[in-house]
């Protein structure tokens, strides 16, 4: 603390040097700030607008992800291609015809263009340049070019996706039709057995085998019956006598016996009795006439009905045997075909499974593409109607009128502080180089004994001169302060250009 007071005492004793040095340094610093080149800043604010339709069509439409675009925003805006296009639009290539010079300008602008992302829905683009008009035109053109490129890029992506999906849809529709035709042709080639169940086919084979066994039993039964009927046929005559004299005599005897039985019960007038008597008289009359005219014995032969009945049964059995034999043959053929089909079923089904899997895969892709095509169509309509997330320039860059550098108000304050530091430093430096003892305390601290102290005697003329000097110095300080205040007021309230 003592050191601080000692330094303040030094400055007070050499106040004239301190004030003059401070004023001179302030003037130098302020004049130097006015010699620095002015730099102007132009900035533009862009709002990332998200349409409410995005939420309404969520899941129905697919739009480019805005978060991805924000992540690469700086790289996209500061790309050499975009900046080169902007500079050519501003005819800067004519002012820099040399290729290297123009590329150096592009690189310089890449480093000086500042992009600040604020959250997820706002970003600003700014440039500091000596030419305020160029800064304004450059920022506005850069932002407009990026927004146009972003809009055209999104639309091109959407249209390209739509065209790609349509091409893929046509391609996979052909593949699906080809797979369907291959399955149909394979099924036709393999026949009905391909669609049968193996367990069902095996059950059918067992059923057919049982039918064959039953047919065998029936055939054995029929053959036994046929053998028996054959023996009966061999014991029968094919023909029999229908009428002969012996039969006539037997018939008369039979009628007489019958008549006797009826007479035991009925009278002579009973119709059956009368009929039997008439028949007997007729037979006797024929017998009497036959004996007189034809003494030779005669008879009439007809087919034996018993023989014919046996023969008919034999034919029916033979027909049934033939039918059963044919049925058994058909069943054996079906069994052979089924066995052959079952042997080919694993291979055929494996091939059919491959064809079906391929068809199902194409169908799934086709249905997914159809769904995506619908989403792409909605997305395209959103892009056409400008209903998707997009960039809106809410605050374009205006022509800056006040430079951001140098900041003279700030530099004036810094100049005053620096000048005070320079003045104080100069005074302290000179006092240090002088090597004089300023007080008795310094000798005491140095370990020296003080014999006596001679006071400073100031006469009236010296005192008056000192007062006049202090007044002059005070006026200078006042003028200095007024000048600083005036410069600050001009910088604060007067327009700068």
Tab-separated table of C-alpha atoms in Angstrom:
chain	number	residue	atom	x	y	z
A	1	UNK	CA	0.000	0.000	0.000
A	2	UNK	CA	2.939	2.301	0.792
A	3	UNK	CA	4.364	1.614	-2.652
A	4	UNK	CA	1.075	2.695	-4.229
A	5	UNK	CA	1.090	5.962	-2.314
A	6	UNK	CA	4.715	6.465	-3.240
A	7	UNK	CA	3.875	6.023	-6.943
A	8	UNK	CA	0.946	8.400	-6.617
A	9	UNK	CA	3.239	10.904	-4.982
A	10	UNK	CA	5.684	10.574	-7.868
A	11	UNK	CA	2.882	11.176	-10.356
A	12	UNK	CA	1.646	14.183	-8.424
A	13	UNK	CA	5.108	15.730	-8.253
A	14	UNK	CA	5.522	15.240	-11.983
A	15	UNK	CA	1.872	15.923	-12.790
A	16	UNK	CA	2.691	18.205	-15.677
A	17	UNK	CA	4.718	15.491	-17.416
A	18	UNK	CA	2.030	12.920	-16.595
A	19	UNK	CA	-0.813	15.047	-18.009
A	20	UNK	CA	1.014	16.067	-21.138
A	21	UNK	CA	2.155	12.492	-21.790
A	22	UNK	CA	-1.394	11.166	-21.227
A	23	UNK	CA	-2.905	13.771	-23.571
A	24	UNK	CA	-0.325	13.097	-26.237
A	25	UNK	CA	-0.800	9.333	-26.004
A	26	UNK	CA	-4.601	9.700	-26.085
A	27	UNK	CA	-4.443	11.871	-29.201
A	28	UNK	CA	-2.118	9.383	-30.871
A	29	UNK	CA	-4.341	6.408	-30.027
A	30	UNK	CA	-7.560	8.142	-31.066
A	31	UNK	CA	-6.100	9.401	-34.319
A	32	UNK	CA	-4.759	5.914	-34.969
A	33	UNK	CA	-8.242	4.439	-34.500
A	34	UNK	CA	-9.544	6.829	-37.137
A	35	UNK	CA	-6.865	5.656	-39.527
A	36	UNK	CA	-7.890	2.003	-39.200
A	37	UNK	CA	-9.999	0.664	-42.113
A	38	UNK	CA	-13.721	0.371	-41.473
A	39	UNK	CA	-15.408	-3.015	-41.593
A	40	UNK	CA	-19.132	-3.556	-41.994
A	41	UNK	CA	-21.201	-6.602	-41.088
A	42	UNK	CA	-24.216	-7.829	-43.039
A	43	UNK	CA	-26.281	-10.703	-41.722
A	44	UNK	CA	-29.410	-12.599	-42.700
A	45	UNK	CA	-31.688	-14.765	-40.574
A	46	UNK	CA	-33.311	-17.902	-41.977
A	47	UNK	CA	-36.194	-19.704	-40.287
A	48	UNK	CA	-36.681	-23.438	-40.738
A	49	UNK	CA	-40.422	-23.674	-41.188
A	50	UNK	CA	-42.121	-26.963	-40.417
A	51	UNK	CA	-45.597	-27.274	-41.846
A	52	UNK	CA	-48.386	-28.702	-39.698
A	53	UNK	CA	-49.214	-30.950	-42.650
A	54	UNK	CA	-46.094	-32.960	-41.794
A	55	UNK	CA	-47.801	-34.204	-38.648
A	56	UNK	CA	-51.059	-34.862	-40.484
A	57	UNK	CA	-49.425	-37.012	-43.151
A	58	UNK	CA	-46.944	-38.684	-40.837
A	59	UNK	CA	-46.550	-42.245	-42.052
A	60	UNK	CA	-48.182	-41.400	-45.403
A	61	UNK	CA	-45.420	-39.247	-46.810
A	62	UNK	CA	-41.639	-39.268	-46.595
A	63	UNK	CA	-39.792	-35.968	-46.754
A	64	UNK	CA	-36.039	-35.336	-46.571
A	65	UNK	CA	-34.835	-35.209	-42.989
A	66	UNK	CA	-34.271	-31.585	-41.998
A	67	UNK	CA	-32.019	-32.544	-39.083
A	68	UNK	CA	-29.566	-34.068	-41.549
A	69	UNK	CA	-29.579	-30.873	-43.568
A	70	UNK	CA	-28.944	-28.771	-40.455
A	71	UNK	CA	-25.985	-30.968	-39.509
A	72	UNK	CA	-24.324	-30.288	-42.861
A	73	UNK	CA	-25.594	-26.717	-43.091
A	74	UNK	CA	-22.201	-25.077	-42.605
A	75	UNK	CA	-20.487	-27.343	-45.096
A	76	UNK	CA	-23.224	-26.800	-47.669
A	77	UNK	CA	-23.255	-22.999	-47.311
A	78	UNK	CA	-19.460	-22.736	-47.331
A	79	UNK	CA	-18.911	-25.107	-50.222
A	80	UNK	CA	-16.657	-23.797	-52.928
A	81	UNK	CA	-19.216	-24.548	-55.594
A	82	UNK	CA	-21.933	-22.470	-53.960
A	83	UNK	CA	-19.637	-19.520	-53.148
A	84	UNK	CA	-18.187	-19.595	-56.660
A	85	UNK	CA	-21.686	-19.471	-58.135
A	86	UNK	CA	-22.602	-16.548	-55.847
A	87	UNK	CA	-19.481	-14.600	-56.805
A	88	UNK	CA	-20.151	-15.170	-60.488
A	89	UNK	CA	-23.704	-13.942	-60.030
A	90	UNK	CA	-22.226	-10.777	-58.479
A	91	UNK	CA	-19.796	-10.439	-61.444
A	92	UNK	CA	-16.811	-10.764	-59.134
A	93	UNK	CA	-15.112	-13.024	-61.635
A	94	UNK	CA	-14.716	-10.021	-63.954
A	95	UNK	CA	-12.977	-8.055	-61.175
A	96	UNK	CA	-10.695	-11.023	-60.512
A	97	UNK	CA	-9.977	-12.485	-63.944
A	98	UNK	CA	-6.961	-14.380	-62.691
A	99	UNK	CA	-7.960	-17.919	-61.683
A	100	UNK	CA	-5.646	-18.081	-58.694
A	101	UNK	CA	-6.751	-14.667	-57.494
A	102	UNK	CA	-10.397	-15.682	-57.812
A	103	UNK	CA	-9.828	-18.945	-55.952
A	104	UNK	CA	-8.001	-17.068	-53.229
A	105	UNK	CA	-11.055	-14.791	-52.915
A	106	UNK	CA	-13.280	-17.858	-52.594
A	107	UNK	CA	-11.060	-19.318	-49.877
A	108	UNK	CA	-10.975	-15.973	-48.088
A	109	UNK	CA	-14.777	-15.745	-48.088
A	110	UNK	CA	-15.039	-19.334	-46.842
A	111	UNK	CA	-13.013	-18.323	-43.799
A	112	UNK	CA	-14.809	-15.002	-43.185
A	113	UNK	CA	-18.403	-16.178	-43.664
A	114	UNK	CA	-19.896	-16.987	-40.275
A	115	UNK	CA	-22.860	-19.324	-39.778
A	116	UNK	CA	-24.551	-19.628	-36.423
A	117	UNK	CA	-27.233	-22.255	-35.805
A	118	UNK	CA	-29.719	-21.310	-33.103
A	119	UNK	CA	-31.601	-24.356	-31.946
A	120	UNK	CA	-33.270	-26.485	-34.600
A	121	UNK	CA	-35.349	-23.865	-36.354
A	122	UNK	CA	-33.134	-20.815	-36.909
A	123	UNK	CA	-29.717	-19.927	-38.280
A	124	UNK	CA	-27.928	-16.737	-39.312
A	125	UNK	CA	-25.367	-16.041	-42.036
A	126	UNK	CA	-23.066	-13.018	-41.682
A	127	UNK	CA	-20.014	-11.480	-43.358
A	128	UNK	CA	-17.657	-8.706	-42.238
A	129	UNK	CA	-16.173	-6.739	-45.116
A	130	UNK	CA	-14.839	-3.272	-45.911
A	131	UNK	CA	-17.427	-2.868	-48.654
A	132	UNK	CA	-20.882	-2.730	-47.036
A	133	UNK	CA	-22.706	-3.139	-50.345
A	134	UNK	CA	-20.726	-6.244	-51.267
A	135	UNK	CA	-21.330	-7.723	-47.820
A	136	UNK	CA	-25.075	-7.184	-48.178
A	137	UNK	CA	-25.272	-8.574	-51.718
A	138	UNK	CA	-23.033	-11.509	-50.908
A	139	UNK	CA	-25.013	-12.605	-47.820
A	140	UNK	CA	-28.393	-12.221	-49.517
A	141	UNK	CA	-27.288	-14.030	-52.639
A	142	UNK	CA	-25.608	-16.816	-50.650
A	143	UNK	CA	-28.714	-17.438	-48.550
A	144	UNK	CA	-31.039	-17.247	-51.571
A	145	UNK	CA	-28.847	-19.630	-53.547
A	146	UNK	CA	-28.786	-22.114	-50.683
A	147	UNK	CA	-32.568	-21.940	-50.181
A	148	UNK	CA	-33.153	-22.392	-53.917
A	149	UNK	CA	-30.670	-25.237	-54.063
A	150	UNK	CA	-32.236	-26.854	-51.017
A	151	UNK	CA	-35.739	-26.524	-52.476
A	152	UNK	CA	-34.725	-27.837	-55.885
A	153	UNK	CA	-32.668	-30.567	-54.227
A	154	UNK	CA	-35.605	-31.725	-52.122
A	155	UNK	CA	-37.903	-31.714	-55.124
A	156	UNK	CA	-35.361	-33.533	-57.233
A	157	UNK	CA	-34.959	-36.127	-54.467
A	158	UNK	CA	-38.720	-36.544	-54.230
A	159	UNK	CA	-39.216	-36.756	-58.002
A	160	UNK	CA	-36.219	-39.050	-58.330
A	161	UNK	CA	-37.565	-41.322	-55.607
A	162	UNK	CA	-40.957	-41.355	-57.330
A	163	UNK	CA	-39.420	-42.267	-60.685
A	164	UNK	CA	-37.202	-44.891	-59.104
A	165	UNK	CA	-40.130	-46.500	-57.278
A	166	UNK	CA	-42.182	-46.564	-60.469
A	167	UNK	CA	-39.349	-48.254	-62.359
A	168	UNK	CA	-38.817	-50.767	-59.565
A	169	UNK	CA	-42.546	-51.385	-59.329
A	170	UNK	CA	-42.715	-52.223	-63.037
A	171	UNK	CA	-39.604	-54.396	-62.755
A	172	UNK	CA	-40.886	-56.423	-59.795
A	173	UNK	CA	-44.369	-56.677	-61.334
A	174	UNK	CA	-42.786	-58.493	-64.271
A	175	UNK	CA	-40.816	-60.712	-61.902
A	176	UNK	CA	-43.974	-61.470	-59.914
A	177	UNK	CA	-45.917	-62.361	-63.075
A	178	UNK	CA	-43.055	-64.574	-64.248
A	179	UNK	CA	-42.964	-66.364	-60.879
A	180	UNK	CA	-46.747	-66.868	-60.954
A	181	UNK	CA	-46.562	-68.309	-64.485
A	182	UNK	CA	-43.740	-70.640	-63.424
A	183	UNK	CA	-45.829	-71.972	-60.510
A	184	UNK	CA	-48.884	-72.480	-62.737
A	185	UNK	CA	-46.823	-74.300	-65.390
A	186	UNK	CA	-45.166	-76.479	-62.762
A	187	UNK	CA	-48.515	-77.424	-61.218
A	188	UNK	CA	-49.906	-78.324	-64.624
A	189	UNK	CA	-46.871	-80.431	-65.384
A	190	UNK	CA	-46.924	-82.292	-62.071
A	191	UNK	CA	-50.672	-82.895	-62.109
A	192	UNK	CA	-53.153	-83.253	-59.275
A	193	UNK	CA	-50.911	-85.443	-57.111
A	194	UNK	CA	-48.740	-82.463	-56.288
A	195	UNK	CA	-51.524	-80.880	-54.301
A	196	UNK	CA	-52.376	-84.069	-52.399
A	197	UNK	CA	-51.345	-84.682	-48.856
A	198	UNK	CA	-48.843	-87.506	-48.369
A	199	UNK	CA	-50.681	-88.844	-45.329
A	200	UNK	CA	-53.965	-88.765	-47.256
A	201	UNK	CA	-52.369	-90.509	-50.224
A	202	UNK	CA	-50.974	-93.252	-47.970
A	203	UNK	CA	-54.411	-93.700	-46.401
A	204	UNK	CA	-55.929	-93.984	-49.871
A	205	UNK	CA	-53.339	-96.608	-50.808
A	206	UNK	CA	-54.232	-98.648	-47.721
A	207	UNK	CA	-57.924	-98.351	-48.605
A	208	UNK	CA	-57.259	-99.459	-52.174
A	209	UNK	CA	-55.234	-102.411	-50.873
A	210	UNK	CA	-58.113	-103.430	-48.631
A	211	UNK	CA	-60.489	-103.197	-51.574
A	212	UNK	CA	-58.180	-105.479	-53.581
A	213	UNK	CA	-58.140	-107.972	-50.741
A	214	UNK	CA	-61.953	-107.890	-50.518
A	215	UNK	CA	-62.183	-108.334	-54.286
A	216	UNK	CA	-59.909	-111.383	-53.980
A	217	UNK	CA	-62.181	-112.881	-51.355
A	218	UNK	CA	-65.247	-112.190	-53.535
A	219	UNK	CA	-63.520	-113.739	-56.543
A	220	UNK	CA	-62.701	-116.868	-54.565
A	221	UNK	CA	-66.320	-117.098	-53.419
A	222	UNK	CA	-67.645	-116.621	-56.929
A	223	UNK	CA	-65.219	-119.168	-58.360
A	224	UNK	CA	-66.410	-121.720	-55.767
A	225	UNK	CA	-70.010	-121.005	-56.697
A	226	UNK	CA	-69.089	-121.303	-60.360
A	227	UNK	CA	-67.510	-124.712	-59.730
A	228	UNK	CA	-70.606	-125.910	-57.877
A	229	UNK	CA	-72.935	-124.632	-60.611
A	230	UNK	CA	-70.751	-126.346	-63.197
A	231	UNK	CA	-71.250	-129.625	-61.391
A	232	UNK	CA	-75.035	-129.063	-61.351
A	233	UNK	CA	-75.061	-128.302	-65.049
A	234	UNK	CA	-73.201	-131.494	-65.805
A	235	UNK	CA	-75.885	-133.486	-63.908
A	236	UNK	CA	-78.803	-131.886	-65.808
A	237	UNK	CA	-80.067	-132.426	-69.322
A	238	UNK	CA	-80.353	-129.397	-71.527
A	239	UNK	CA	-83.866	-130.488	-72.771
A	240	UNK	CA	-86.855	-132.362	-71.262
A	241	UNK	CA	-90.061	-133.950	-72.706
A	242	UNK	CA	-93.030	-131.678	-72.276
A	243	UNK	CA	-95.766	-134.205	-73.339
A	244	UNK	CA	-95.905	-138.108	-73.897
A	245	UNK	CA	-98.355	-141.004	-73.611
A	246	UNK	CA	-96.838	-142.048	-70.359
A	247	UNK	CA	-97.265	-138.526	-69.024
A	248	UNK	CA	-100.909	-138.621	-70.210
A	249	UNK	CA	-101.584	-141.811	-68.244
A	250	UNK	CA	-99.896	-140.373	-65.222
A	251	UNK	CA	-101.974	-137.241	-65.630
A	252	UNK	CA	-105.233	-139.192	-65.694
A	253	UNK	CA	-104.182	-141.082	-62.575
A	254	UNK	CA	-103.287	-137.818	-60.921
A	255	UNK	CA	-106.652	-136.294	-61.871
A	256	UNK	CA	-108.567	-139.278	-60.637
A	257	UNK	CA	-106.787	-139.106	-57.306
A	258	UNK	CA	-107.482	-135.433	-57.111
A	259	UNK	CA	-111.130	-135.935	-57.979
A	260	UNK	CA	-111.529	-138.533	-55.265
A	261	UNK	CA	-110.099	-136.058	-52.758
A	262	UNK	CA	-112.470	-133.311	-53.854
A	263	UNK	CA	-115.519	-135.596	-53.765
A	264	UNK	CA	-114.732	-136.336	-50.186
A	265	UNK	CA	-115.384	-132.717	-49.456
A	266	UNK	CA	-117.522	-131.307	-52.222
A	267	UNK	CA	-120.482	-132.436	-54.365
A	268	UNK	CA	-120.564	-133.379	-58.033
A	269	UNK	CA	-121.484	-129.814	-58.979
A	270	UNK	CA	-118.423	-128.190	-57.436
A	271	UNK	CA	-116.626	-126.280	-60.171
A	272	UNK	CA	-113.258	-127.955	-59.609
A	273	UNK	CA	-114.929	-131.339	-59.628
A	274	UNK	CA	-116.689	-130.548	-62.898
A	275	UNK	CA	-113.383	-129.202	-64.411
A	276	UNK	CA	-111.441	-132.277	-63.332
A	277	UNK	CA	-114.076	-134.633	-64.790
A	278	UNK	CA	-114.032	-132.751	-68.079
A	279	UNK	CA	-110.245	-132.862	-68.250
A	280	UNK	CA	-110.203	-136.560	-67.453
A	281	UNK	CA	-112.778	-137.332	-70.168
A	282	UNK	CA	-110.786	-135.307	-72.650
A	283	UNK	CA	-107.558	-137.107	-71.779
A	284	UNK	CA	-109.258	-140.470	-72.010
A	285	UNK	CA	-110.785	-139.555	-75.363
A	286	UNK	CA	-107.370	-138.477	-76.665
A	287	UNK	CA	-105.843	-141.598	-75.302
A	288	UNK	CA	-108.455	-143.755	-77.000
A	289	UNK	CA	-107.975	-141.864	-80.303
A	290	UNK	CA	-104.203	-141.957	-80.050
A	291	UNK	CA	-104.081	-145.694	-79.485
A	292	UNK	CA	-106.322	-146.432	-82.441
A	293	UNK	CA	-104.423	-144.255	-84.904
A	294	UNK	CA	-100.745	-144.286	-83.606
A	295	UNK	CA	-99.718	-147.436	-81.858
A	296	UNK	CA	-96.127	-145.979	-81.677
A	297	UNK	CA	-95.104	-144.183	-78.502
A	298	UNK	CA	-94.395	-140.378	-79.036
A	299	UNK	CA	-93.256	-137.285	-76.953
A	300	UNK	CA	-92.306	-133.485	-77.348
A	301	UNK	CA	-88.897	-132.187	-76.114
A	302	UNK	CA	-88.301	-128.606	-74.692
A	303	UNK	CA	-85.423	-126.804	-72.915
A	304	UNK	CA	-84.896	-127.776	-69.328
A	305	UNK	CA	-85.764	-124.727	-67.172
A	306	UNK	CA	-83.567	-125.902	-64.313
A	307	UNK	CA	-80.628	-126.252	-66.662
A	308	UNK	CA	-81.300	-122.794	-68.052
A	309	UNK	CA	-81.567	-121.314	-64.560
A	310	UNK	CA	-78.242	-122.832	-63.579
A	311	UNK	CA	-76.765	-121.620	-66.844
A	312	UNK	CA	-77.990	-118.044	-66.202
A	313	UNK	CA	-76.491	-118.087	-62.724
A	314	UNK	CA	-73.236	-119.324	-64.189
A	315	UNK	CA	-73.177	-116.442	-66.713
A	316	UNK	CA	-73.971	-113.888	-63.998
A	317	UNK	CA	-71.137	-115.221	-61.855
A	318	UNK	CA	-68.743	-115.082	-64.797
A	319	UNK	CA	-69.794	-111.494	-65.532
A	320	UNK	CA	-69.304	-110.526	-61.891
A	321	UNK	CA	-65.931	-112.268	-61.853
A	322	UNK	CA	-64.914	-110.270	-64.954
A	323	UNK	CA	-66.074	-106.991	-63.420
A	324	UNK	CA	-64.256	-107.648	-60.160
A	325	UNK	CA	-61.122	-108.693	-62.031
A	326	UNK	CA	-61.223	-105.450	-64.057
A	327	UNK	CA	-61.832	-103.413	-60.897
A	328	UNK	CA	-58.890	-105.085	-59.186
A	329	UNK	CA	-56.694	-104.336	-62.193
A	330	UNK	CA	-57.735	-100.675	-62.134
A	331	UNK	CA	-57.037	-100.437	-58.430
A	332	UNK	CA	-53.596	-101.982	-58.900
A	333	UNK	CA	-52.846	-99.431	-61.623
A	334	UNK	CA	-54.004	-96.560	-59.399
A	335	UNK	CA	-51.830	-97.887	-56.565
A	336	UNK	CA	-48.813	-98.053	-58.880
A	337	UNK	CA	-49.443	-94.487	-60.109
A	338	UNK	CA	-49.909	-93.223	-56.578
A	339	UNK	CA	-46.705	-94.867	-55.426
A	340	UNK	CA	-44.788	-93.341	-58.320
A	341	UNK	CA	-46.332	-89.942	-57.570
A	342	UNK	CA	-45.468	-90.216	-53.881
A	343	UNK	CA	-41.868	-91.007	-54.767
A	344	UNK	CA	-41.689	-87.761	-56.783
A	345	UNK	CA	-43.595	-85.630	-54.260
A	346	UNK	CA	-40.558	-84.588	-52.105
A	347	UNK	CA	-38.565	-83.378	-55.113
A	348	UNK	CA	-41.570	-81.721	-56.709
A	349	UNK	CA	-42.645	-80.072	-53.513
A	350	UNK	CA	-39.152	-78.848	-52.862
A	351	UNK	CA	-39.073	-77.225	-56.269
A	352	UNK	CA	-42.590	-75.861	-55.758
A	353	UNK	CA	-41.549	-74.489	-52.364
A	354	UNK	CA	-38.616	-72.684	-54.001
A	355	UNK	CA	-40.897	-71.244	-56.675
A	356	UNK	CA	-43.485	-70.251	-54.073
A	357	UNK	CA	-40.884	-68.638	-51.838
A	358	UNK	CA	-39.533	-66.676	-54.772
A	359	UNK	CA	-43.065	-65.615	-55.712
A	360	UNK	CA	-43.865	-64.575	-52.129
A	361	UNK	CA	-40.626	-62.619	-51.901
A	362	UNK	CA	-41.422	-60.726	-55.104
A	363	UNK	CA	-44.984	-60.159	-53.912
A	364	UNK	CA	-43.798	-58.754	-50.581
A	365	UNK	CA	-41.344	-56.418	-52.316
A	366	UNK	CA	-44.025	-55.411	-54.820
A	367	UNK	CA	-46.532	-54.599	-52.078
A	368	UNK	CA	-43.896	-52.645	-50.147
A	369	UNK	CA	-42.953	-50.727	-53.293
A	370	UNK	CA	-46.623	-50.031	-53.944
A	371	UNK	CA	-46.949	-48.589	-50.442
A	372	UNK	CA	-43.776	-46.551	-50.850
A	373	UNK	CA	-44.961	-45.271	-54.210
A	374	UNK	CA	-48.112	-43.958	-52.574
A	375	UNK	CA	-46.006	-42.234	-49.924
A	376	UNK	CA	-43.723	-40.803	-52.602
A	377	UNK	CA	-46.727	-39.489	-54.506
A	378	UNK	CA	-48.010	-37.714	-51.387
A	379	UNK	CA	-44.499	-36.357	-50.767
A	380	UNK	CA	-44.323	-35.087	-54.342
A	381	UNK	CA	-47.627	-33.310	-53.999
A	382	UNK	CA	-46.404	-31.763	-50.742
A	383	UNK	CA	-43.286	-30.501	-52.479
A	384	UNK	CA	-45.335	-29.152	-55.383
A	385	UNK	CA	-47.625	-27.358	-52.955
A	386	UNK	CA	-44.626	-26.241	-50.824
A	387	UNK	CA	-46.189	-27.890	-47.768
A	388	UNK	CA	-43.117	-29.682	-46.473
A	389	UNK	CA	-40.407	-28.417	-44.154
A	390	UNK	CA	-38.562	-25.596	-45.861
A	391	UNK	CA	-36.317	-22.560	-45.312
A	392	UNK	CA	-37.852	-19.081	-45.019
A	393	UNK	CA	-35.705	-15.918	-45.134
A	394	UNK	CA	-37.313	-13.915	-42.337
A	395	UNK	CA	-34.644	-11.207	-42.095
A	396	UNK	CA	-32.631	-10.482	-45.239
A	397	UNK	CA	-29.361	-8.593	-45.001
A	398	UNK	CA	-29.705	-4.805	-45.150
A	399	UNK	CA	-27.055	-2.325	-46.207
A	400	UNK	CA	-24.983	-1.687	-43.041
A	401	UNK	CA	-24.358	1.998	-42.308
A	402	UNK	CA	-22.330	1.708	-39.103
A	403	UNK	CA	-19.053	-0.174	-39.132
A	404	UNK	CA	-18.542	-2.819	-36.514
A	405	UNK	CA	-14.803	-2.189	-36.621
A	406	UNK	CA	-13.178	-0.149	-35.358
A	407	UNK	CA	-15.472	0.382	-32.370
A	408	UNK	CA	-14.306	3.909	-31.651
A	409	UNK	CA	-16.263	4.348	-28.448
A	410	UNK	CA	-14.600	1.308	-27.010
A	411	UNK	CA	-11.250	2.311	-28.503
A	412	UNK	CA	-11.497	5.826	-26.996
A	413	UNK	CA	-11.947	4.384	-23.545
A	414	UNK	CA	-9.095	1.990	-24.166
A	415	UNK	CA	-6.990	4.864	-25.510
A	416	UNK	CA	-7.609	6.949	-22.377
A	417	UNK	CA	-6.704	4.031	-20.136
A	418	UNK	CA	-3.649	3.233	-22.183
A	419	UNK	CA	-2.552	6.887	-22.212
A	420	UNK	CA	-2.890	7.113	-18.433
A	421	UNK	CA	-0.800	3.982	-18.162
A	422	UNK	CA	1.826	5.401	-20.514
A	423	UNK	CA	2.008	8.677	-18.542
A	424	UNK	CA	2.275	6.930	-15.210
A	425	UNK	CA	4.841	4.507	-16.551
A	426	UNK	CA	6.981	7.307	-17.937
A	427	UNK	CA	6.933	9.196	-14.639
A	428	UNK	CA	7.818	6.136	-12.598
A	429	UNK	CA	10.574	5.219	-15.045
A	430	UNK	CA	12.161	8.669	-14.855
A	431	UNK	CA	11.960	8.725	-11.075
A	432	UNK	CA	13.571	5.309	-10.905
A	433	UNK	CA	16.412	6.393	-13.166
A	434	UNK	CA	16.974	9.605	-11.155
A	435	UNK	CA	18.153	7.776	-8.049
A	436	UNK	CA	17.250	10.606	-5.618
A	437	UNK	CA	16.086	10.129	-2.019
A	438	UNK	CA	12.577	11.408	-1.712
A	439	UNK	CA	12.032	11.149	2.055
A	440	UNK	CA	13.732	10.413	5.369
A	441	UNK	CA	11.874	7.148	5.582
A	442	UNK	CA	13.867	5.803	2.658
A	443	UNK	CA	17.115	6.456	4.563
A	444	UNK	CA	15.720	4.858	7.675
A	445	UNK	CA	14.683	1.786	5.694
A	446	UNK	CA	18.197	1.673	4.240
A	447	UNK	CA	19.683	1.557	7.824
A	448	UNK	CA	21.240	5.043	7.767
A	449	UNK	CA	21.137	7.493	10.676
A	450	UNK	CA	19.491	10.835	10.030
A	451	UNK	CA	21.275	13.816	11.564
A	452	UNK	CA	18.759	16.446	10.429
A	453	UNK	CA	16.067	17.359	7.928
A	454	UNK	CA	16.134	20.631	5.984
A	455	UNK	CA	12.568	21.805	5.177
A	456	UNK	CA	11.607	23.170	1.770
A	457	UNK	CA	11.292	26.941	1.863
A	458	UNK	CA	8.905	28.331	-0.771
A	459	UNK	CA	8.795	32.066	-1.337
A	460	UNK	CA	5.684	33.970	-2.430
A	461	UNK	CA	6.740	34.293	-6.061
A	462	UNK	CA	7.379	30.555	-6.358
A	463	UNK	CA	4.096	29.871	-4.642
A	464	UNK	CA	2.250	32.129	-7.104
A	465	UNK	CA	3.982	30.512	-10.068
A	466	UNK	CA	3.032	27.082	-8.717
A	467	UNK	CA	-0.609	28.133	-8.394
A	468	UNK	CA	-0.628	29.522	-11.909
A	469	UNK	CA	0.920	26.310	-13.218
A	470	UNK	CA	-1.677	24.206	-11.425
A	471	UNK	CA	-4.460	26.324	-12.870
A	472	UNK	CA	-3.049	26.019	-16.366
A	473	UNK	CA	-2.708	22.279	-15.902
A	474	UNK	CA	-6.261	22.039	-14.636
A	475	UNK	CA	-7.567	23.901	-17.680
A	476	UNK	CA	-5.667	21.525	-19.918
A	477	UNK	CA	-7.193	18.542	-18.121
A	478	UNK	CA	-10.655	20.084	-18.464
A	479	UNK	CA	-10.143	20.753	-22.142
A	480	UNK	CA	-8.797	17.235	-22.531
A	481	UNK	CA	-11.845	15.762	-20.813
A	482	UNK	CA	-14.195	17.933	-22.854
A	483	UNK	CA	-12.512	16.843	-26.038
A	484	UNK	CA	-12.854	13.198	-25.069
A	485	UNK	CA	-16.509	13.728	-24.163
A	486	UNK	CA	-17.168	15.510	-27.460
A	487	UNK	CA	-15.598	12.740	-29.479
A	488	UNK	CA	-17.631	10.150	-27.568
A	489	UNK	CA	-20.839	12.100	-28.084
A	490	UNK	CA	-20.167	12.358	-31.812
A	491	UNK	CA	-19.482	8.658	-32.047
A	492	UNK	CA	-22.583	7.762	-30.053
A	493	UNK	CA	-25.178	10.077	-31.533
A	494	UNK	CA	-23.994	11.167	-34.971
A	495	UNK	CA	-24.533	8.734	-37.889
A	496	UNK	CA	-21.452	7.102	-39.251
A	497	UNK	CA	-20.917	6.175	-42.798
